[in-house]
Tab-separated table of C-alpha atoms in Angstrom:
chain	number	residue	atom	x	y	z
E	1	MET	CA	0.039	-30.173	-22.119
E	2	ALA	CA	0.219	-29.907	-18.332
E	3	ARG	CA	0.801	-26.447	-16.945
E	4	GLU	CA	4.150	-25.780	-15.283
E	5	ALA	CA	4.564	-24.851	-11.633
E	6	PHE	CA	5.014	-21.180	-10.722
E	7	THR	CA	8.315	-20.490	-8.990
E	8	ILE	CA	8.977	-17.538	-6.683
E	9	ALA	CA	11.803	-17.073	-4.169
E	10	GLY	CA	12.807	-20.702	-4.755
E	11	ALA	CA	9.340	-22.062	-3.913
E	12	GLN	CA	7.210	-23.951	-6.423
E	13	ILE	CA	3.428	-23.614	-6.578
E	14	GLU	CA	1.780	-26.392	-8.556
E	15	PRO	CA	-1.178	-25.750	-10.891
E	16	GLY	CA	-4.498	-25.745	-9.072
E	17	THR	CA	-2.957	-24.772	-5.734
E	18	ARG	CA	-2.331	-21.642	-3.694
E	19	ARG	CA	0.451	-20.915	-1.268
E	20	GLN	CA	1.746	-18.130	0.941
E	21	ILE	CA	5.425	-17.313	0.506
E	22	ASN	CA	7.652	-15.052	2.577
E	23	VAL	CA	10.068	-13.430	0.139
E	24	PRO	CA	13.297	-12.376	1.915
E	25	VAL	CA	13.847	-8.662	1.388
E	26	ALA	CA	16.357	-7.230	3.897
E	27	LYS	CA	17.312	-7.132	7.551
E	28	LEU	CA	16.723	-4.779	10.434
E	29	TYR	CA	19.695	-3.144	12.142
E	30	THR	CA	19.662	-6.090	14.564
E	31	HIS	CA	20.043	-8.504	11.616
E	32	THR	CA	16.503	-9.721	12.158
E	33	PRO	CA	15.321	-10.781	8.682
E	34	LEU	CA	12.316	-9.130	7.058
E	35	HIS	CA	10.115	-10.690	4.389
E	36	ILE	CA	7.470	-9.483	1.963
E	37	PRO	CA	4.383	-11.710	2.362
E	38	VAL	CA	3.048	-12.968	-0.974
E	39	GLU	CA	0.216	-15.335	-1.833
E	40	ILE	CA	0.259	-17.099	-5.194
E	41	VAL	CA	-2.935	-18.564	-6.622
E	42	HIS	CA	-1.808	-20.703	-9.578
E	43	GLY	CA	-4.755	-21.859	-11.637
E	44	ARG	CA	-5.009	-25.236	-13.316
E	45	GLN	CA	-5.658	-23.563	-16.655
E	46	ALA	CA	-3.423	-21.084	-18.427
E	47	GLY	CA	-4.306	-17.410	-18.430
E	48	PRO	CA	-2.980	-13.970	-17.498
E	49	THR	CA	-0.662	-13.325	-14.578
E	50	LEU	CA	-2.122	-10.509	-12.486
E	51	LEU	CA	-0.083	-8.698	-9.827
E	52	VAL	CA	-2.210	-6.936	-7.202
E	53	CYS	CA	-0.158	-5.060	-4.612
E	54	GLY	CA	-0.805	-2.716	-1.708
E	55	ALA	CA	1.199	-0.527	0.680
E	56	ILE	CA	4.085	0.314	-1.629
E	57	HIS	CA	3.729	3.414	0.550
E	58	GLY	CA	3.815	1.801	3.969
E	59	ASP	CA	1.065	3.886	5.589
E	60	GLU	CA	-1.526	3.336	2.832
E	61	LEU	CA	-3.566	0.610	4.490
E	62	ASN	CA	-6.745	0.296	2.436
E	63	GLY	CA	-4.881	-1.775	-0.153
E	64	VAL	CA	-3.836	-4.259	2.520
E	65	GLU	CA	-7.470	-5.004	3.348
E	66	ILE	CA	-8.467	-5.049	-0.336
E	67	VAL	CA	-5.913	-7.796	-1.017
E	68	ARG	CA	-7.053	-9.794	2.015
E	69	ARG	CA	-10.695	-9.694	0.921
E	70	LEU	CA	-9.817	-10.462	-2.680
E	71	LEU	CA	-8.025	-13.641	-1.611
E	72	ARG	CA	-11.080	-14.721	0.411
E	73	SER	CA	-13.617	-13.887	-2.288
E	74	ARG	CA	-15.704	-16.378	-4.213
E	75	GLY	CA	-14.089	-18.328	-7.036
E	76	ILE	CA	-10.515	-17.104	-6.573
E	77	ALA	CA	-9.207	-20.617	-5.970
E	78	ARG	CA	-10.551	-21.713	-9.379
E	79	LEU	CA	-9.230	-18.854	-11.482
E	80	ARG	CA	-7.486	-19.168	-14.841
E	81	GLY	CA	-3.896	-17.983	-14.944
E	82	THR	CA	-1.998	-16.791	-11.890
E	83	LEU	CA	-2.680	-14.207	-9.198
E	84	ILE	CA	0.302	-12.682	-7.392
E	85	ALA	CA	-1.186	-10.990	-4.312
E	86	VAL	CA	1.068	-8.741	-2.202
E	87	PRO	CA	-0.788	-6.969	0.622
E	88	VAL	CA	2.293	-5.156	1.980
E	89	VAL	CA	5.099	-4.205	-0.397
E	90	ASN	CA	6.936	-1.645	1.774
E	91	ILE	CA	7.291	-3.771	4.878
E	92	PHE	CA	9.661	-1.226	6.513
E	93	GLY	CA	7.190	1.643	6.171
E	94	PHE	CA	4.284	-0.577	7.209
E	95	LEU	CA	5.949	-1.474	10.497
E	96	GLN	CA	6.765	2.181	11.209
E	97	GLN	CA	3.393	3.523	9.950
E	98	SER	CA	5.351	5.599	7.471
E	99	ARG	CA	5.032	6.294	3.763
E	100	TYR	CA	8.775	5.938	3.308
E	101	LEU	CA	11.667	3.584	3.811
E	102	PRO	CA	14.018	4.084	6.804
E	103	ASP	CA	16.268	6.382	4.737
E	104	ARG	CA	13.206	8.508	3.781
E	105	ARG	CA	13.320	7.326	0.181
E	106	ASP	CA	10.073	6.692	-1.662
E	107	LEU	CA	9.924	3.083	-2.860
E	108	ASN	CA	7.547	4.153	-5.623
E	109	ARG	CA	10.304	6.333	-7.102
E	110	SER	CA	12.951	3.591	-7.048
E	111	PHE	CA	12.082	1.411	-10.072
E	112	PRO	CA	13.559	-0.425	-11.904
E	113	GLY	CA	16.046	-0.576	-9.058
E	114	SER	CA	19.461	-2.164	-8.710
E	115	ALA	CA	20.758	-5.088	-6.689
E	116	ASN	CA	23.753	-2.932	-5.735
E	117	GLY	CA	21.934	0.315	-4.945
E	118	SER	CA	20.251	1.877	-1.925
E	119	LEU	CA	17.752	-0.020	0.200
E	120	GLY	CA	14.860	1.260	-1.927
E	121	SER	CA	16.687	0.396	-5.134
E	122	ARG	CA	17.426	-3.121	-3.887
E	123	ILE	CA	13.811	-3.739	-2.862
E	124	ALA	CA	12.564	-2.391	-6.198
E	125	ALA	CA	14.967	-4.714	-8.041
E	126	LEU	CA	13.734	-7.674	-6.020
E	127	LEU	CA	10.088	-6.835	-6.758
E	128	ARG	CA	10.886	-6.337	-10.432
E	129	GLU	CA	12.649	-9.670	-10.807
E	130	GLU	CA	10.330	-11.822	-8.702
E	131	MET	CA	6.937	-10.280	-9.499
E	132	VAL	CA	6.637	-7.256	-11.788
E	133	ASP	CA	8.485	-8.692	-14.787
E	134	ARG	CA	6.382	-11.845	-14.598
E	135	ALA	CA	3.022	-10.084	-14.551
E	136	THR	CA	0.992	-9.574	-17.705
E	137	HIS	CA	-1.352	-7.131	-15.889
E	138	ILE	CA	-0.895	-5.024	-12.736
E	139	ILE	CA	-3.200	-3.240	-10.273
E	140	ASP	CA	-1.364	-1.043	-7.749
E	141	LEU	CA	-3.418	0.032	-4.707
E	142	HIS	CA	-2.943	3.442	-3.064
E	143	THR	CA	-4.647	5.987	-0.802
E	144	GLY	CA	-4.223	9.691	-0.277
E	145	ALA	CA	-1.294	10.820	1.850
E	146	ILE	CA	-1.568	11.313	5.599
E	147	HIS	CA	-4.333	13.833	6.425
E	148	ARG	CA	-5.550	13.724	2.806
E	149	THR	CA	-8.347	11.641	1.354
E	150	ASN	CA	-9.136	10.660	-2.223
E	151	LEU	CA	-12.434	9.916	-3.902
E	152	PRO	CA	-12.126	6.421	-5.436
E	153	GLN	CA	-10.408	6.895	-8.773
E	154	ILE	CA	-8.311	5.079	-11.330
E	155	ARG	CA	-5.106	6.671	-12.567
E	156	ALA	CA	-3.674	5.407	-15.832
E	157	GLN	CA	-2.097	6.637	-19.047
E	158	LEU	CA	-4.947	5.753	-21.357
E	159	GLN	CA	-3.603	6.764	-24.735
E	160	GLU	CA	-0.700	4.310	-24.671
E	161	ASN	CA	-2.544	1.006	-24.333
E	162	ASP	CA	-6.095	0.044	-25.348
E	163	GLU	CA	-6.135	-2.766	-22.792
E	164	THR	CA	-5.247	-0.317	-20.021
E	165	ARG	CA	-8.249	1.795	-20.994
E	166	ALA	CA	-10.544	-1.253	-21.073
E	167	MET	CA	-9.343	-2.294	-17.617
E	168	ALA	CA	-9.840	1.225	-16.252
E	169	GLU	CA	-13.406	1.376	-17.564
E	170	ALA	CA	-14.226	-2.128	-16.293
E	171	PHE	CA	-12.973	-1.359	-12.762
E	172	GLY	CA	-16.024	0.783	-12.019
E	173	ALA	CA	-14.504	3.670	-10.046
E	174	PRO	CA	-16.497	6.873	-10.579
E	175	VAL	CA	-13.475	8.794	-11.889
E	176	ILE	CA	-10.658	7.912	-14.282
E	177	LEU	CA	-7.733	10.326	-14.273
E	178	ASN	CA	-5.600	10.205	-17.405
E	179	ALA	CA	-2.436	10.672	-15.367
E	180	GLU	CA	1.093	11.225	-16.582
E	181	LEU	CA	3.778	8.780	-15.515
E	182	ARG	CA	6.195	9.612	-12.720
E	183	GLU	CA	9.790	8.616	-13.194
E	184	GLY	CA	10.791	5.706	-10.965
E	185	SER	CA	7.230	4.608	-10.192
E	186	LEU	CA	5.999	1.046	-10.497
E	187	ARG	CA	3.438	2.215	-13.046
E	188	ALA	CA	6.046	3.917	-15.223
E	189	TYR	CA	8.324	0.886	-15.181
E	190	ALA	CA	5.539	-1.619	-15.869
E	191	GLN	CA	4.208	0.447	-18.745
E	192	SER	CA	7.694	0.744	-20.254
E	193	ARG	CA	7.696	-3.022	-20.712
E	194	GLY	CA	4.196	-3.068	-22.184
E	195	ALA	CA	2.171	-4.334	-19.223
E	196	PRO	CA	-1.229	-2.664	-18.756
E	197	VAL	CA	-1.282	-1.179	-15.255
E	198	LEU	CA	-3.863	0.632	-13.147
E	199	THR	CA	-3.353	2.664	-9.997
E	200	TYR	CA	-6.405	2.659	-7.721
E	201	GLU	CA	-6.470	5.651	-5.354
E	202	ALA	CA	-9.085	5.768	-2.599
E	203	GLY	CA	-9.371	6.932	0.997
E	204	GLU	CA	-6.754	8.182	3.429
E	205	ALA	CA	-3.456	6.901	4.813
E	206	LEU	CA	-3.471	5.078	8.174
E	207	ARG	CA	-7.225	4.421	7.912
E	208	PHE	CA	-9.609	1.692	6.802
E	209	ASP	CA	-12.253	3.404	4.666
E	210	GLU	CA	-14.993	0.895	3.870
E	211	TRP	CA	-16.294	3.082	1.040
E	212	ALA	CA	-12.842	2.748	-0.562
E	213	ILE	CA	-12.183	-0.920	0.255
E	214	ALA	CA	-15.404	-2.598	-0.912
E	215	PRO	CA	-15.427	-1.023	-4.405
E	216	GLY	CA	-11.714	-1.803	-4.696
E	217	VAL	CA	-12.369	-5.522	-4.267
E	218	ARG	CA	-15.284	-5.427	-6.690
E	219	GLY	CA	-13.254	-3.441	-9.197
E	220	ILE	CA	-10.382	-5.937	-9.218
E	221	ARG	CA	-12.808	-8.820	-9.718
E	222	ARG	CA	-14.406	-6.961	-12.638
E	223	VAL	CA	-10.976	-6.578	-14.229
E	224	MET	CA	-10.259	-10.269	-13.645
E	225	ARG	CA	-13.477	-11.153	-15.466
E	226	LEU	CA	-12.573	-8.795	-18.301
E	227	ILE	CA	-9.177	-10.419	-18.904
E	228	GLY	CA	-10.527	-13.953	-18.582
E	229	MET	CA	-9.247	-14.956	-15.166
E	230	LEU	CA	-12.748	-15.323	-13.710
E	231	PRO	CA	-15.922	-16.373	-15.541
E	232	SER	CA	-18.245	-13.570	-16.583
E	233	ASP	CA	-21.314	-13.046	-14.438
E	234	GLY	CA	-24.184	-11.771	-16.542
E	235	ARG	CA	-26.432	-11.505	-13.492
E	236	ARG	CA	-24.387	-8.732	-11.954
E	237	ARG	CA	-25.299	-5.154	-12.709
E	238	ALA	CA	-22.653	-3.520	-14.845
E	239	PRO	CA	-20.898	-0.600	-13.160
E	240	PRO	CA	-21.979	2.851	-14.334
E	241	ALA	CA	-19.846	4.275	-17.094
E	242	ALA	CA	-16.743	5.858	-15.612
E	243	GLU	CA	-15.972	9.434	-16.580
E	244	ILE	CA	-12.498	10.393	-17.774
E	245	ALA	CA	-11.062	13.644	-16.459
E	246	ASN	CA	-9.308	15.854	-18.973
E	247	GLY	CA	-7.117	17.408	-16.305
E	248	SER	CA	-6.884	18.284	-12.629
E	249	SER	CA	-5.271	20.836	-10.341
E	250	TRP	CA	-4.899	21.622	-6.648
E	251	ALA	CA	-6.364	24.710	-5.013
E	252	ARG	CA	-3.821	25.995	-2.507
E	253	ALA	CA	-4.061	27.899	0.756
E	254	PRO	CA	-3.968	31.668	0.126
E	255	ILE	CA	-2.591	32.427	3.605
E	256	ASP	CA	-1.392	30.583	6.718
E	257	GLY	CA	-4.125	29.637	9.147
E	258	ILE	CA	-7.003	27.316	9.968
E	259	LEU	CA	-9.151	25.892	7.166
E	260	ARG	CA	-12.940	25.821	7.318
E	261	PRO	CA	-14.063	23.723	4.323
E	262	ARG	CA	-17.215	24.719	2.446
E	263	VAL	CA	-17.389	21.652	0.174
E	264	ALA	CA	-16.976	17.907	0.663
E	265	LEU	CA	-15.256	15.108	-1.211
E	266	GLY	CA	-17.098	14.401	-4.462
E	267	ALA	CA	-18.771	17.816	-4.613
E	268	ARG	CA	-19.386	19.535	-7.929
E	269	VAL	CA	-17.843	22.997	-7.934
E	270	ALA	CA	-17.817	25.934	-10.320
E	271	ALA	CA	-14.913	28.190	-11.207
E	272	GLY	CA	-14.704	30.958	-8.620
E	273	GLU	CA	-16.759	29.038	-6.036
E	274	VAL	CA	-15.552	29.238	-2.441
E	275	LEU	CA	-14.047	25.881	-1.455
E	276	GLY	CA	-13.126	26.985	2.038
E	277	VAL	CA	-11.946	29.846	4.177
E	278	VAL	CA	-8.509	30.069	5.819
E	279	ALA	CA	-8.212	32.346	8.845
E	280	ASP	CA	-6.111	33.063	11.905
E	281	PRO	CA	-7.418	31.563	15.181
E	282	PHE	CA	-9.414	34.744	15.975
E	283	GLY	CA	-10.808	35.182	12.476
E	284	ASP	CA	-9.425	38.706	12.157
E	285	ASP	CA	-7.399	37.848	9.045
E	286	GLU	CA	-9.086	35.447	6.658
E	287	ALA	CA	-9.044	34.627	2.949
E	288	GLU	CA	-11.322	32.634	0.695
E	289	LEU	CA	-9.984	29.654	-1.234
E	290	LEU	CA	-11.554	29.626	-4.714
E	291	ALA	CA	-11.984	26.893	-7.311
E	292	ASN	CA	-9.993	27.707	-10.435
E	293	ALA	CA	-12.193	25.612	-12.752
E	294	ASP	CA	-15.512	23.795	-13.003
E	295	GLY	CA	-15.106	20.216	-11.796
E	296	ILE	CA	-15.423	17.598	-9.069
E	297	VAL	CA	-13.472	17.505	-5.795
E	298	ILE	CA	-11.542	14.209	-6.044
E	299	GLY	CA	-9.138	14.825	-3.153
E	300	MET	CA	-8.877	17.104	-0.147
E	301	SER	CA	-7.040	17.789	3.062
E	302	ASN	CA	-8.624	16.511	6.276
E	303	LEU	CA	-6.344	18.608	8.479
E	304	PRO	CA	-7.703	22.062	9.385
E	305	LEU	CA	-4.196	23.528	9.709
E	306	ALA	CA	-2.719	24.992	6.530
E	307	ASN	CA	0.374	26.886	5.468
E	308	GLU	CA	0.264	29.330	2.589
E	309	GLY	CA	0.648	27.471	-0.699
E	310	GLU	CA	-0.343	24.091	0.737
E	311	ALA	CA	-2.507	21.914	-1.549
E	312	LEU	CA	-5.976	21.609	0.014
E	313	PHE	CA	-8.538	20.649	-2.659
E	314	HIS	CA	-7.870	18.523	-5.748
E	315	VAL	CA	-10.359	19.400	-8.489
E	316	ALA	CA	-10.679	17.305	-11.652
E	317	ARG	CA	-12.069	18.804	-14.861
E	318	PHE	CA	-14.494	17.005	-17.193
E	319	ASP	CA	-16.043	17.741	-20.565
E	320	GLU	CA	-19.454	16.492	-19.416
E	321	ILE	CA	-19.799	17.779	-15.873
E	322	ASP	CA	-23.419	16.603	-15.525
E	323	ASP	CA	-22.388	13.030	-16.364
E	324	ILE	CA	-19.609	12.908	-13.781
E	325	GLU	CA	-21.856	14.457	-11.141
E	326	SER	CA	-24.373	11.660	-11.792
E	327	ALA	CA	-21.613	9.023	-11.660
E	328	VAL	CA	-20.370	10.304	-8.297
E	329	GLU	CA	-23.893	10.500	-6.881
E	330	ASP	CA	-24.584	6.939	-8.025
E	331	PHE	CA	-21.379	5.758	-6.376
E	332	GLN	CA	-22.199	7.554	-3.139
E	333	SER	CA	-25.670	6.027	-3.082
E	334	ARG	CA	-24.166	2.515	-3.231
E	335	TYR	CA	-21.411	3.074	-0.669
E	336	ASP	CA	-21.288	5.018	2.573
E	337	THR	CA	-19.102	7.681	1.019
E	338	PRO	CA	-18.578	11.176	2.466
E	339	SER	CA	-20.845	13.289	0.294
E	340	ALA	CA	-21.418	16.922	-0.427
C-alpha cells in the first residue's frame, strides 16, 4: 500500500520528498505576518515521526545550528518515517535575542495551550496541533540561560517509559539527568500523551558552542538509528555508556560580590570543596562557595558578578563517581570542551 502524503499547515509533502514550510503563527504590531520555519522529510517507507525542535527559548541558538546540520547530514533524505525539523520555535524571542515572548511569558510553560488564550498559549496550541500531537518521538534542544553554560546532558523522566531511557542512553551525552517534569513544558505535555521525549541541554544562550553542537547532531542520528529511521552503522564506535545522575543541586552565592571560580565545567568535586570565592571589588570581604555533595559540575555561571543567593554552580550526584569522571574525560577528549 502506497504511503500517504504528510500534511502540515495546508501543504502536502509526498512520500520520498522533503519540503520547507512556513507555518503562520502570528503578526507583529504592524500586522507583518510571522511564520515558524519547518522542514518536513517524508520518507518513502513507513516509520516513526520524529520532531526535532530548537529555540523554544528564543536566545538558545545551539539548537538552531544542530537542526541545520542534521538536515544536511548523510542519508537524511532516504530515512524511514517522517522528520519534522523546526530550527526556531519561538520566532518572537529569536528576533529579539530573548528567551521570552513579547509579553515576557515562557513558551515552554504554555503547553498544551489554547487557541483563545495569550500569545504563548496560542503558539503552544498551534505547535501541539500541527507538530507535537503527530510525533511519535521528540527531541527538544536547549542551552543554559544567558551567562550560564551547561555540560552536554540529556534530561528525561526515565522511570516512566523504557523507550525514553533507551533513547537517552543511545544519544551519547556524557550525563543523563533523571529530571522531573515542569508543568506547561513541551516535555511534560508530550509525555502525558505517551510520546518518548528527550531534552538535550548543552552550551550557553546567544552562542554557538561547537563542543555542544557536534555531539548534538551525532546524538540525534544515533537515536534515529535506534528507532529505525536510519540504517544501523556497525562501523561506528558506540558512544561510551552514559551515566545517570541520581540528583543535582545548585551551589549559591554566599554574599554579594565578584566571583572567582576555582573549578571548570565538567570538573569532579568533593563535598566541602571550594568551587569559587565571592568578594567585594577590593577583596576585603570575601566568602568561599562550597560544594554540598560529591559530584560533577554540569552547569555554571559565566558572569563574574553575583548577588547573594544566586545559583552559580550546578552539581550532579552519581552513585559511581569514578565512572562519570571517566565518561566526562572521554567526552572532553573527543570535543574541544572547556575542561577542568
